[in-house]
Coordinates of C-alpha atoms in Angstrom, one line a residue:
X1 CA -36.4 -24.1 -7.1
X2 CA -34.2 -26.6 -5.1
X3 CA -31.2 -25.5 -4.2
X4 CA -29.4 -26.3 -0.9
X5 CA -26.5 -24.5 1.0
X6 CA -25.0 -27.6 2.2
X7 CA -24.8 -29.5 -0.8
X8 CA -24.1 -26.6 -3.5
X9 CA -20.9 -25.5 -4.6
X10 CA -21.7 -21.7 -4.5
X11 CA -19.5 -20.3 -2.3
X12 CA -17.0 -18.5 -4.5
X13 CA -13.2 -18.9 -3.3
X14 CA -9.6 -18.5 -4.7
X15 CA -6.8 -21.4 -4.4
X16 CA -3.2 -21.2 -3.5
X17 CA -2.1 -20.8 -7.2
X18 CA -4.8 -18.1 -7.7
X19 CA -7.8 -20.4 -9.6
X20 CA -10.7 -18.9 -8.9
X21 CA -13.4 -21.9 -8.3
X22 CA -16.9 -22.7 -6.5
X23 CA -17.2 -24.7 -3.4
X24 CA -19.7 -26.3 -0.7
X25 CA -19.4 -25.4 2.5
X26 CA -17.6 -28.5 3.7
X27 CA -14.7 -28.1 0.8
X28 CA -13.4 -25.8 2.9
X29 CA -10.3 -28.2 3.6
X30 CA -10.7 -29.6 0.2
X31 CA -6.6 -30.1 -1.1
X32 CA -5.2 -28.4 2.0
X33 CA -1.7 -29.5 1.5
X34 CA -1.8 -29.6 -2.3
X35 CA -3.4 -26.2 -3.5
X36 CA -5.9 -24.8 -0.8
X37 CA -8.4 -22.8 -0.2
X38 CA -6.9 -19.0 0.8
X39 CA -9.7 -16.7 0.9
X40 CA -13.6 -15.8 -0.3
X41 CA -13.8 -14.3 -4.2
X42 CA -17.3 -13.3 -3.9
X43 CA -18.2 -10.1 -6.2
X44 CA -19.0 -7.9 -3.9
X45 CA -17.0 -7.0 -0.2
X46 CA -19.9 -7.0 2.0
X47 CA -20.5 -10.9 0.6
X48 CA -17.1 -11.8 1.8
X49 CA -17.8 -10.2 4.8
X50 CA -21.5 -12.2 5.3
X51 CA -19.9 -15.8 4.1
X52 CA -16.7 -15.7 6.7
X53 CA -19.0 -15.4 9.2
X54 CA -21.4 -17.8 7.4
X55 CA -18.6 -20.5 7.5
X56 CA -17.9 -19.6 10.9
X57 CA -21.1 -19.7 12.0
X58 CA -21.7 -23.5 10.8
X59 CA -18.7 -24.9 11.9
X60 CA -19.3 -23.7 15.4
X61 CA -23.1 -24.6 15.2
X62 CA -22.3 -28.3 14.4
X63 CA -18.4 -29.1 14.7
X64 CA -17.3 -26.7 17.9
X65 CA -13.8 -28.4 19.4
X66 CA -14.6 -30.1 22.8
X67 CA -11.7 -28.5 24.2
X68 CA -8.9 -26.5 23.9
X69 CA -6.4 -29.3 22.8
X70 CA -8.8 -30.2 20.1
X71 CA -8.8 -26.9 18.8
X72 CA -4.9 -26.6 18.5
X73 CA -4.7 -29.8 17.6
X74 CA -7.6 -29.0 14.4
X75 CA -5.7 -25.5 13.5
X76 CA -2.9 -27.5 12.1
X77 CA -5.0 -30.5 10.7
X78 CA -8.1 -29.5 10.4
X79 CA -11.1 -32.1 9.7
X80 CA -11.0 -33.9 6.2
X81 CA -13.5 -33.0 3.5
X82 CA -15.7 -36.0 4.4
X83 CA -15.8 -34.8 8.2
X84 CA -17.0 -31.6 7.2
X85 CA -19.7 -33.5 5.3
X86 CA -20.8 -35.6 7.3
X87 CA -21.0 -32.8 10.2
X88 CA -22.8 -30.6 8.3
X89 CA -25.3 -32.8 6.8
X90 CA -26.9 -32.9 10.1
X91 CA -28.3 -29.9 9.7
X92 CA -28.7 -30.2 5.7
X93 CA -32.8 -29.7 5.9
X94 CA -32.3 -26.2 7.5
X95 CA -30.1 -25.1 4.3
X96 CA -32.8 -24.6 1.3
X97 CA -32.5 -21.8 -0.1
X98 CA -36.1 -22.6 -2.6
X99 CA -38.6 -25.2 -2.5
X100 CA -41.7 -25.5 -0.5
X101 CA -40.9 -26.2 3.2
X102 CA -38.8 -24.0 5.2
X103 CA -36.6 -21.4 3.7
X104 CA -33.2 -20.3 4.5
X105 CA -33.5 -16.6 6.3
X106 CA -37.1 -16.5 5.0
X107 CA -40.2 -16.0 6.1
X108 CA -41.9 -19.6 7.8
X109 CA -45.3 -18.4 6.7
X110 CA -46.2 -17.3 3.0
X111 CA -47.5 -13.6 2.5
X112 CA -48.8 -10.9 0.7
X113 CA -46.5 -8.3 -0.8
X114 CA -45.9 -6.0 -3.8
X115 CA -43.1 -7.8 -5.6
X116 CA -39.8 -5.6 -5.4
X117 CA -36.8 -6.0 -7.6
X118 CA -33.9 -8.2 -6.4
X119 CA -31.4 -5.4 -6.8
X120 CA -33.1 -3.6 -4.1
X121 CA -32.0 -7.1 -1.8
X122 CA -28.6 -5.7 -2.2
X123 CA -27.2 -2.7 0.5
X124 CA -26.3 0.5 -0.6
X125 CA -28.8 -0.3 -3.7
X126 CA -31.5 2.7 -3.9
X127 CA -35.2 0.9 -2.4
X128 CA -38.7 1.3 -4.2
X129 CA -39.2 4.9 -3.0
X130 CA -35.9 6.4 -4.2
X131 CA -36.7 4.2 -7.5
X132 CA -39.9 5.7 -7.6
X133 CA -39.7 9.0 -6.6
X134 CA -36.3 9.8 -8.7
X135 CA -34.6 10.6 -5.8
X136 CA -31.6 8.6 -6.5
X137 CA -28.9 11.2 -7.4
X138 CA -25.7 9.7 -6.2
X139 CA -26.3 6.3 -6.7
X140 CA -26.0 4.1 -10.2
X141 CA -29.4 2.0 -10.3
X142 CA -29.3 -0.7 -11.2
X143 CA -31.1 -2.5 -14.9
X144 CA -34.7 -2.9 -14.6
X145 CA -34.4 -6.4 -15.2
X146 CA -32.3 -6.9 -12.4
X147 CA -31.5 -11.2 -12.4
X148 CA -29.2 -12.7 -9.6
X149 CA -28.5 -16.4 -9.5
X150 CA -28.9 -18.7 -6.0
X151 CA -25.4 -18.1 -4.9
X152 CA -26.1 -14.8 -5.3
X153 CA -29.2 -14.6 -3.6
X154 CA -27.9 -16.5 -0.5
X155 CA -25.5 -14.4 0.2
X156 CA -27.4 -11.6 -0.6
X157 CA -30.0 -12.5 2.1
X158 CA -27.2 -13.5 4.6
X159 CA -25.7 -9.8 4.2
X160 CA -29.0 -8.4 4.6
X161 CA -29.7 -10.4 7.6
X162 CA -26.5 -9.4 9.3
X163 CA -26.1 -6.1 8.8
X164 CA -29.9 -4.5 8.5
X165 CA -29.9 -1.4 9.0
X166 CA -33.0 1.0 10.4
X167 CA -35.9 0.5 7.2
X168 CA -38.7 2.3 9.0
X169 CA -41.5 1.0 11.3
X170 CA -41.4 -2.4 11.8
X171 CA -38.4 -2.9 10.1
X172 CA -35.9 -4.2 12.5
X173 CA -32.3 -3.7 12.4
X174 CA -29.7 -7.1 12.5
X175 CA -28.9 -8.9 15.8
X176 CA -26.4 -6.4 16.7
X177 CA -28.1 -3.4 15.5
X178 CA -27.8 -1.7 11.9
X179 CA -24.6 -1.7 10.6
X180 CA -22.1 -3.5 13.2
X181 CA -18.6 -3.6 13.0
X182 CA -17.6 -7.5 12.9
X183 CA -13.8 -8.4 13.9
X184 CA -12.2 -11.0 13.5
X185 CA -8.9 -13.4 14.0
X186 CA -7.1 -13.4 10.8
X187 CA -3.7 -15.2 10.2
X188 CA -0.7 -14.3 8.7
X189 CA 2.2 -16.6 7.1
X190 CA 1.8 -20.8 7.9
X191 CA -1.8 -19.6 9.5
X192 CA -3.4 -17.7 6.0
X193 CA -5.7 -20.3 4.6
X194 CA -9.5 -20.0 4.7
X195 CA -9.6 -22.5 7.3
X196 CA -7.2 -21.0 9.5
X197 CA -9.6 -17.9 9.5
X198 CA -12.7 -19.9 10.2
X199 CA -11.2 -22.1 13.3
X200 CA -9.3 -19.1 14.9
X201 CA -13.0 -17.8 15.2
X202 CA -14.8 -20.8 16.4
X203 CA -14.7 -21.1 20.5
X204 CA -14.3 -23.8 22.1
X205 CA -18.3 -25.7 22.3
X206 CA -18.8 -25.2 26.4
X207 CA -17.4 -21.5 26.5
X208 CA -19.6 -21.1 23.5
X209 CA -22.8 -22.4 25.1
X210 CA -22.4 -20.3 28.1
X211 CA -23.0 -17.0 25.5
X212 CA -27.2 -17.8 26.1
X213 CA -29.0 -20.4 26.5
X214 CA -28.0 -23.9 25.2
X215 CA -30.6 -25.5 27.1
X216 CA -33.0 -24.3 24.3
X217 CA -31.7 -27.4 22.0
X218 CA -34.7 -27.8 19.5
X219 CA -33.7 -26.4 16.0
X220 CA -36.3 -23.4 16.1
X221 CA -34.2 -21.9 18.6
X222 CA -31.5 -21.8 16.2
X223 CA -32.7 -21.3 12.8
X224 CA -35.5 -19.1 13.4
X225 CA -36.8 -19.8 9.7
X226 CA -38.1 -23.2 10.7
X227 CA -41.1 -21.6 12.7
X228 CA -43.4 -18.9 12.9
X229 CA -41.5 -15.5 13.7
X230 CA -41.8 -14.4 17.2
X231 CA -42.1 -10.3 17.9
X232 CA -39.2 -10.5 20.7
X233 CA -35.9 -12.7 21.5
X234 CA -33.9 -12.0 24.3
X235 CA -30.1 -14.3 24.6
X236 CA -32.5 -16.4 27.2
X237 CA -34.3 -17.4 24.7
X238 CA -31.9 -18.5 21.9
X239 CA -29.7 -20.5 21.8
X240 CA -26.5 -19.0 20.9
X241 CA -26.1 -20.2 17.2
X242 CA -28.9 -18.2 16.8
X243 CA -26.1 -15.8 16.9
X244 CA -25.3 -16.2 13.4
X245 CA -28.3 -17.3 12.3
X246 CA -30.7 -14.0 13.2
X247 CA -33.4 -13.2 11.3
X248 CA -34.7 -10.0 12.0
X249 CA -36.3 -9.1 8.4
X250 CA -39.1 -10.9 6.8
X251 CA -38.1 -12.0 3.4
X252 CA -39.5 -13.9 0.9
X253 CA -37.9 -14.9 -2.2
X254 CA -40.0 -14.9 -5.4
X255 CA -39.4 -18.3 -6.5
X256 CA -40.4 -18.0 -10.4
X257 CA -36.8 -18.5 -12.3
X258 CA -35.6 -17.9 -15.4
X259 CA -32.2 -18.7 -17.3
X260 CA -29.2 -16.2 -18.4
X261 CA -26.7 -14.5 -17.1
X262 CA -26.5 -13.6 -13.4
X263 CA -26.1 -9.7 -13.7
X264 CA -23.8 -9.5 -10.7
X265 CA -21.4 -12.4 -10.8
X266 CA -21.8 -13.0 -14.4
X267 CA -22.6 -16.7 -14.4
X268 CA -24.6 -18.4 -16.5
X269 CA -28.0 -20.0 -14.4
X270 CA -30.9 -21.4 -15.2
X271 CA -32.2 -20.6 -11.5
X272 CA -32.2 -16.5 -11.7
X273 CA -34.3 -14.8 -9.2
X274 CA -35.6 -10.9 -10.3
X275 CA -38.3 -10.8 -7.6
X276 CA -38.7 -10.8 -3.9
X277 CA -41.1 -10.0 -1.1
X278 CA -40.5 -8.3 2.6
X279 CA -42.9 -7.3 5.5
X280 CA -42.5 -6.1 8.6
X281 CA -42.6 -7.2 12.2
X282 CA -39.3 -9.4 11.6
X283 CA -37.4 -10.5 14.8
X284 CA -36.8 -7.7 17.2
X285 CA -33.9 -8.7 19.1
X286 CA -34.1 -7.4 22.7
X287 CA -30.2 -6.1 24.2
X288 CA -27.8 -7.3 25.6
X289 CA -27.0 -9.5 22.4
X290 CA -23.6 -10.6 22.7
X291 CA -22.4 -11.4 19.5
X292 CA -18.9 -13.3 19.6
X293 CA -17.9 -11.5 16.8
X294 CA -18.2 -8.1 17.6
X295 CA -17.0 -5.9 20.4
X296 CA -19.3 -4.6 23.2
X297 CA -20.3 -1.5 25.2
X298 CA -20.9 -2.1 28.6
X299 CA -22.9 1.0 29.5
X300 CA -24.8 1.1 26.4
X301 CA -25.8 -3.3 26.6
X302 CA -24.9 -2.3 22.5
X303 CA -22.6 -4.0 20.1
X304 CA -20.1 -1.7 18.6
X305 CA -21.3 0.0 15.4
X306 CA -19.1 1.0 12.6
X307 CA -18.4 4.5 12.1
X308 CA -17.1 7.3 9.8
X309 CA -13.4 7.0 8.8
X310 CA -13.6 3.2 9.6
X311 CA -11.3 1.4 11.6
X312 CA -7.1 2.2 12.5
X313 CA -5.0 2.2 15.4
X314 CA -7.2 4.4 17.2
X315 CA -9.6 1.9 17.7
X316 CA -7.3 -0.9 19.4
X317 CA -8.4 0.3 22.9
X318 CA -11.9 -1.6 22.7
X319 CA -11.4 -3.9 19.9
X320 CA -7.9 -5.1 20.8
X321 CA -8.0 -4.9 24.7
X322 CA -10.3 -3.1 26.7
X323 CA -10.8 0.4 27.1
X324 CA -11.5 1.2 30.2
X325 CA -12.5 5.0 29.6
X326 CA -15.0 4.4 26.9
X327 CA -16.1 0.7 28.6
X328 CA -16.0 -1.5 25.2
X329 CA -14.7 -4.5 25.3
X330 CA -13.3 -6.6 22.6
X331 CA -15.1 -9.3 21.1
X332 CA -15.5 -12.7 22.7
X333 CA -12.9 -14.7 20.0
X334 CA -10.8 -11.6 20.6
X335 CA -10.4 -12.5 24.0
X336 CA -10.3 -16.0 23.7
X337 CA -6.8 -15.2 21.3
X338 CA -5.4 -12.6 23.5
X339 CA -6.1 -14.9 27.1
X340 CA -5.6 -18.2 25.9
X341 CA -4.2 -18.8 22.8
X342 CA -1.9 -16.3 21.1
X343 CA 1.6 -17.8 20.6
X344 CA 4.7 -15.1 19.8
X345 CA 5.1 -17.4 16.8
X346 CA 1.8 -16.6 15.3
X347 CA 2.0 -13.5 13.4
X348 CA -2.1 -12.5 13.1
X349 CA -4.1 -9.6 12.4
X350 CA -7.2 -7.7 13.2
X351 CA -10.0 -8.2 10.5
X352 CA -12.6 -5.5 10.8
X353 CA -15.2 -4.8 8.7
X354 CA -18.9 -3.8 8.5
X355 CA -21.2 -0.7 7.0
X356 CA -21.7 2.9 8.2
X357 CA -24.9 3.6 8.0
X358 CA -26.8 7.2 8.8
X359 CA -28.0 6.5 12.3
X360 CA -31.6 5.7 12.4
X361 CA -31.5 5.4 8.8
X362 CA -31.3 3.2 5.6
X363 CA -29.0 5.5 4.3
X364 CA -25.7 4.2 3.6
X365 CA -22.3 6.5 3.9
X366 CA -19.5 3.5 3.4
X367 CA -18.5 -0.1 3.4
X368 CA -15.5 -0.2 5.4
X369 CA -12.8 -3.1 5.9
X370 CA -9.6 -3.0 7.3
X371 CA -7.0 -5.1 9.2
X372 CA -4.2 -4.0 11.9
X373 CA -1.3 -6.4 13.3
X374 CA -2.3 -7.9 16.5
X375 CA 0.9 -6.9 19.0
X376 CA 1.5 -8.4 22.4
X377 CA 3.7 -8.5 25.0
X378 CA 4.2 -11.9 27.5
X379 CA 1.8 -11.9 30.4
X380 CA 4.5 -10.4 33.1
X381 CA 4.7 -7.1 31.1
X382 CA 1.1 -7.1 29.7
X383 CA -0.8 -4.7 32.3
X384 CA 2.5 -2.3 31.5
X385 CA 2.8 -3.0 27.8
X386 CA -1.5 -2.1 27.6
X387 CA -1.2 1.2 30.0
X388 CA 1.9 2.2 27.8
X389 CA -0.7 2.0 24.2
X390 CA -3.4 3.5 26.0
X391 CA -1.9 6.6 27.1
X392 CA -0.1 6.5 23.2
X393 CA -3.1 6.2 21.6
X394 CA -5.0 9.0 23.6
X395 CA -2.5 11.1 23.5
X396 CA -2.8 10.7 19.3
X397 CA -6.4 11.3 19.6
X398 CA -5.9 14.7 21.8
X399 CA -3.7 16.0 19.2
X400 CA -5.8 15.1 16.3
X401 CA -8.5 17.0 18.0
X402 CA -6.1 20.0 18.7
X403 CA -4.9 19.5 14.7
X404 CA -9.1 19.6 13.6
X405 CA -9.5 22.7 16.2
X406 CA -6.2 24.6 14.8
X407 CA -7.6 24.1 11.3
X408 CA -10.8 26.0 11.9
X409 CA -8.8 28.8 13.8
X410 CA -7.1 29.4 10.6
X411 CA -9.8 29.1 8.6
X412 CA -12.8 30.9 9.9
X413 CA -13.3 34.4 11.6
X414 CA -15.8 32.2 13.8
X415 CA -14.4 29.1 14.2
X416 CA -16.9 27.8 17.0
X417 CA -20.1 28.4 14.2
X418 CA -18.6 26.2 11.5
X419 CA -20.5 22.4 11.5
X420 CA -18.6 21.4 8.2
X421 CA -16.8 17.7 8.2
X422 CA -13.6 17.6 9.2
X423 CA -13.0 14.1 8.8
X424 CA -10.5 14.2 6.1
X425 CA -8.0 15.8 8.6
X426 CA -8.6 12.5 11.1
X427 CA -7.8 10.5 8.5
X428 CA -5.2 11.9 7.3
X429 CA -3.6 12.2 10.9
X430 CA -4.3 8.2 11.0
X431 CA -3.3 7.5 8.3
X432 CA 0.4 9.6 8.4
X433 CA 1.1 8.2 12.3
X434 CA -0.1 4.3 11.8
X435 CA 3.4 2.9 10.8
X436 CA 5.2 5.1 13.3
X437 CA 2.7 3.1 16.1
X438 CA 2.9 -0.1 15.1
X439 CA 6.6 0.1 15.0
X440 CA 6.7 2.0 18.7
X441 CA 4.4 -1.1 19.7
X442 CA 7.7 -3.4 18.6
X443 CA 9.6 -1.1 20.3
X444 CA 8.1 -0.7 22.9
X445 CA 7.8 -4.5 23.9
X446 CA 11.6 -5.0 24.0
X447 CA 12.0 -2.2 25.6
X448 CA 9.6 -3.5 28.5
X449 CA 11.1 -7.1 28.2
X450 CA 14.8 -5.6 28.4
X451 CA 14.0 -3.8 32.2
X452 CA 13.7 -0.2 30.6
X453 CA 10.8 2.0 31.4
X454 CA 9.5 3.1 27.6
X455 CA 10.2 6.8 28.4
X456 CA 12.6 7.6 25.6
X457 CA 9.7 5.8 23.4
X458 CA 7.0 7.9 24.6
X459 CA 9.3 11.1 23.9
X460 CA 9.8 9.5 20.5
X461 CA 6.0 9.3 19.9
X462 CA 5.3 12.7 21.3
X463 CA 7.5 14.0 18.6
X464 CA 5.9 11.8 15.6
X465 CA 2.2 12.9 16.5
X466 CA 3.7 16.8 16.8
X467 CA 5.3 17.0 13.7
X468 CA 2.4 15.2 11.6
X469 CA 0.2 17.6 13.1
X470 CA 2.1 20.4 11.8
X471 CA 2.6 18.8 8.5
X472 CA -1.2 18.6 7.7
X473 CA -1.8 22.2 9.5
X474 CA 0.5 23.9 6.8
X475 CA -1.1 21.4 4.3
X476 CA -4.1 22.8 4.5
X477 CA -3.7 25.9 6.9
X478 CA -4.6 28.0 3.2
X479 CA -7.4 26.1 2.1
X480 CA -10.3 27.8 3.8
X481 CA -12.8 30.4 2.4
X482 CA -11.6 33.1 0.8
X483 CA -13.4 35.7 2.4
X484 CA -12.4 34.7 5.8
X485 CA -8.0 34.4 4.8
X486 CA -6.0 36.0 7.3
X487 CA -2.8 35.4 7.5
X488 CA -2.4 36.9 11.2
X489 CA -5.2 34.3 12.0
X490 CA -3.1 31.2 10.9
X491 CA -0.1 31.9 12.2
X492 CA -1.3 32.6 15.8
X493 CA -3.2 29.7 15.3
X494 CA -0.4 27.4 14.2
X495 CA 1.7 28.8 17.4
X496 CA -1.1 27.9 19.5
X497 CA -1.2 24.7 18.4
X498 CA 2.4 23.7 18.7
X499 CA 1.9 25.1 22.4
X500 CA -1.3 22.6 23.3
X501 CA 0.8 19.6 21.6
X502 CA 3.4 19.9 23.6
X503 CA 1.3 20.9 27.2
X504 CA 0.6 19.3 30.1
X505 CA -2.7 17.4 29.3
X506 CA -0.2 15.3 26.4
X507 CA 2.6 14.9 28.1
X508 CA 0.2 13.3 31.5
X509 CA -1.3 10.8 28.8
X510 CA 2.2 9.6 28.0
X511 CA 3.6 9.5 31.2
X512 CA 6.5 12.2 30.7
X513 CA 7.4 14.5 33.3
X514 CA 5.9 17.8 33.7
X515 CA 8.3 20.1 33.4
X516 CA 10.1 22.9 30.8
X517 CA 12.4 20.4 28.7
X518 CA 14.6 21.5 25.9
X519 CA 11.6 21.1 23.3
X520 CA 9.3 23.6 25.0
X521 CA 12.6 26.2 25.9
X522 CA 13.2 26.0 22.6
X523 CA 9.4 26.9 21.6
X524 CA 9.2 29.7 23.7
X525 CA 12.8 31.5 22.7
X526 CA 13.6 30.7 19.3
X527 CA 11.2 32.9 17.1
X528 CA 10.9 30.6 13.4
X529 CA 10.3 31.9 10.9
X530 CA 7.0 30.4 9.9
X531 CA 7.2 27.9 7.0
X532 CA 3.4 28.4 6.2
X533 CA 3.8 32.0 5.6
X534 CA 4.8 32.8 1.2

């Protein structure tokens, strides 16, 4: 089967006026004042997510801007189709996805293996053992004659590649470990196209070569495919556009094709693949692995992983700007943006996406993706404008905490013996204060611009987190067992937790004075009656 990654048009896109069409990798520009190219259409999330970072990936590999002019100058007018082209066909023999040298993400050498279904290629699909030991409850197999055309299959194996998670001895997890969370640049407004979101990711060529080690300028140091697959890789020796093109599972396409209908994108092929091979002892790669697109722990030498409830405004300390208490730091093409080229005319966003998986395990619990507005102040009031956000967003996650504690108070004779997941109140506390931030941040920059302090802000934001706290507490203050309802129990709960919302450990975060102000007075002398109570 020949089929080639540079010269295919298989990446699935949508224009400007919403046709939904196929494209190589270098029609990424294709019609750019006319009807471009705004985003990926693959059929599945977790492909978008692989072929962003795909296109990212190649572009820096083999068309990285010298310098920083360069790249401001290319945001606005990028390279022409034929530039693209002629860039990437330098690196056109590393791209086959079939035939009989070198495969793309596969296996250099050819091996033994008991055929496995293509379906089972695909994340959060149930593997052989579930298939064959019926242990697949919650999850829809898929048809037993499972066929998935090239495109498909590419970006099936890139999202594999990237995200693998834990598959048991010898089956090594991605580059950044097994389910990372990748974040990215995205543009809002006159900066929305498909290129825009590739090039605000792409770092300039010498900062970029400084990530491991560029002196290792021979091909098999990039695309490990081309050679036999070593055990162990450390960043000293890689270079870094090895990066985006790791290779940590040993895959092996089944290359005997038939013709029909692709049973995931629904195309018509006469190159569908319903077989595949894998063995273990892939890549292992050794940490540190600084991955430009994800955020990194500095005590742990880990990329960030993605986690239950997936990503808000809670997260900004570490993906945004560094958090200093829990020591991750945002992602290199973050910093890049924040340091040295955000404008206050640039309206962008946070992309953040990746998959939770059970740690240790190839178990997965969701595919999450979200973005946030990117919100800065100028350099003179930046330190200020951060310390301000931190002590907002801790100060959130305090009382969250206090909200989840409250909650088991009310519900349970025994609060301290029940394990049961709470994460539904998080996320609804997210979820109810994330406009309120983002408009405080707004706030909050003018207010630092004008001369002012921010304290009537941080009183303002004290008294959003309070009251959504006691919104979802008589929400769901009734909603526990049964057997353990007492109302006595909730109420003294619910007092308690208006009294650690409003204490000293909250009010330190924000920065307010210490003291009895006319909120607490009124706390501790007006007796309410208590709304939760029928």
């Amino acid at each position: 089967m020949q089929f080639n990654l540079i010269d295919e048009r298989w990446i699935p896109v949508r224009r400007r006026d919403g046709t939904k069409t196929m494209i190589a990798p270098w029609e990424v520009t294709d019609q750019f004042k006319e009807n471009p190219v705004v985003s990926l259409d693959a059929p599945r999330p977790d492909f978008n997510g692989a072929l962003i970072q795909f296109l990212i990936g190649l572009v820096q590999t083999v068309a990285a801007p010298q310098n920083g002019a360069e790249w401001r100058k290319k945001l606005i007018e990028p390279p022409s189709v034929n530039e693209l082209k002629s860039a990437f066909s330098s690196v056109h023999h590393a791209f086959e996805l079939g035939g009989d040298g070198p495969r793309f993400m596969q296996d250099y050498d050819e091996f033994d293996g008991q055929p496995a279904s293509i379906a089972t290629l695909l994340i959060a699909e149930p593997g052989e053992n579930a298939l064959k030991n019926n242990t697949d409850f919650f999850i829809k197999r898929s048809p037993t004659n499972f066929l998935m055309c090239p495109a498909c299959n590419a970006a099936a194996v890139l999202t594999l590649q990237m995200n693998a998670p834990a598959g048991g001895r010898g089956y090594m997890t991605s580059l950044r470990g097994g389910g990372p969370l990748t974040t990215l640049i995205k543009g809002l407004g006159r900066h929305d196209l498909l290129w825009h979101t590739i090039w605000l990711n792409v770092i300039e060529l010498t900062k970029f070569n400084n990530l491991a080690n560029a002196q290792l300028d021979e091909e098999v140091y990039k695309y490990p495919w081309l050679s036999k697959t070593k055990k162990v890789i450390t960043e000293q020796q890689m270079h870094p556009a090895q990066y985006f093109w790791a290779m940590p599972r040993r895959i092996s396409l089944i290359q005997e094709i038939s013709h029909g209908r692709c049973n995931l994108c629904a195309c018509e092929s006469d190159k569908l693949i319903s077989q595949y091979k894998e063995k273990p002892n892939g890549i292992k790669y050794q940490e540190p692995m600084k991955h430009p697109l994800s955020a990194f722990n500095i005590n742990s030498t880990k990329a960030v992983l993605t986690q239950p409830g997936g990503v808000s405004y809670r997260h900004w300390l570490g993906l945004v700007v560094s958090d200093n208490e829990g020591k991750n730091e945002p992602a290199r093409v973050i910093h890049e943006y924040v340091e040295h080229r955000k404008k206050d005319d640039w309206p962008m966003q946070l992309w953040a996406f990746g998959y939770d998986f059970v740690s240790g395990q190839n178990k997965v619990r969701c595919w999450y993706e979200s973005t946030m507005p990117l919100l800065f102040a100028d350099a003179e009031y930046r330190l200020e404008y951060e310390l301000h956000v931190a002590g907002m967003i801790r100060a959130a996650i305090e009382i969250g905490r206090n909200t989840r504690s409250a909650l088991k108070k009310a519900w349970f004779r025994r609060p301290g013996d029940n394990k049961g997941d709470m994460s539904f109140v998080d996320n609804s506390f997210w979820q109810a204060t994330e406009p309120d931030f983002y408009s405080a941040l707004h706030a909050l920059r003018a207010e630092l611009e004008t001369g002012n302090d921010g304290q009537k802000l941080n009183n303002q934001w004290l008294s959003v987190i309070c009251k959504q706290s006691l919104n979802l507490f008589d929400q769901y203050a009734w909603e526990g067992p049964i057997e353990d309802a007492d109302p006595k129990r909730v109420v003294i709960a619910r007092k308690e937790l208006e009294q650690y919302n409003r204490g000293k450990k909250i009010k330190e975060l924000l920065g307010i004075p210490v003291g009895k102000s006319a909120t607490d007075k009124k706390i501790k002398t007006k007796k309410e009656k208590n709304p939760i109570i029928k």
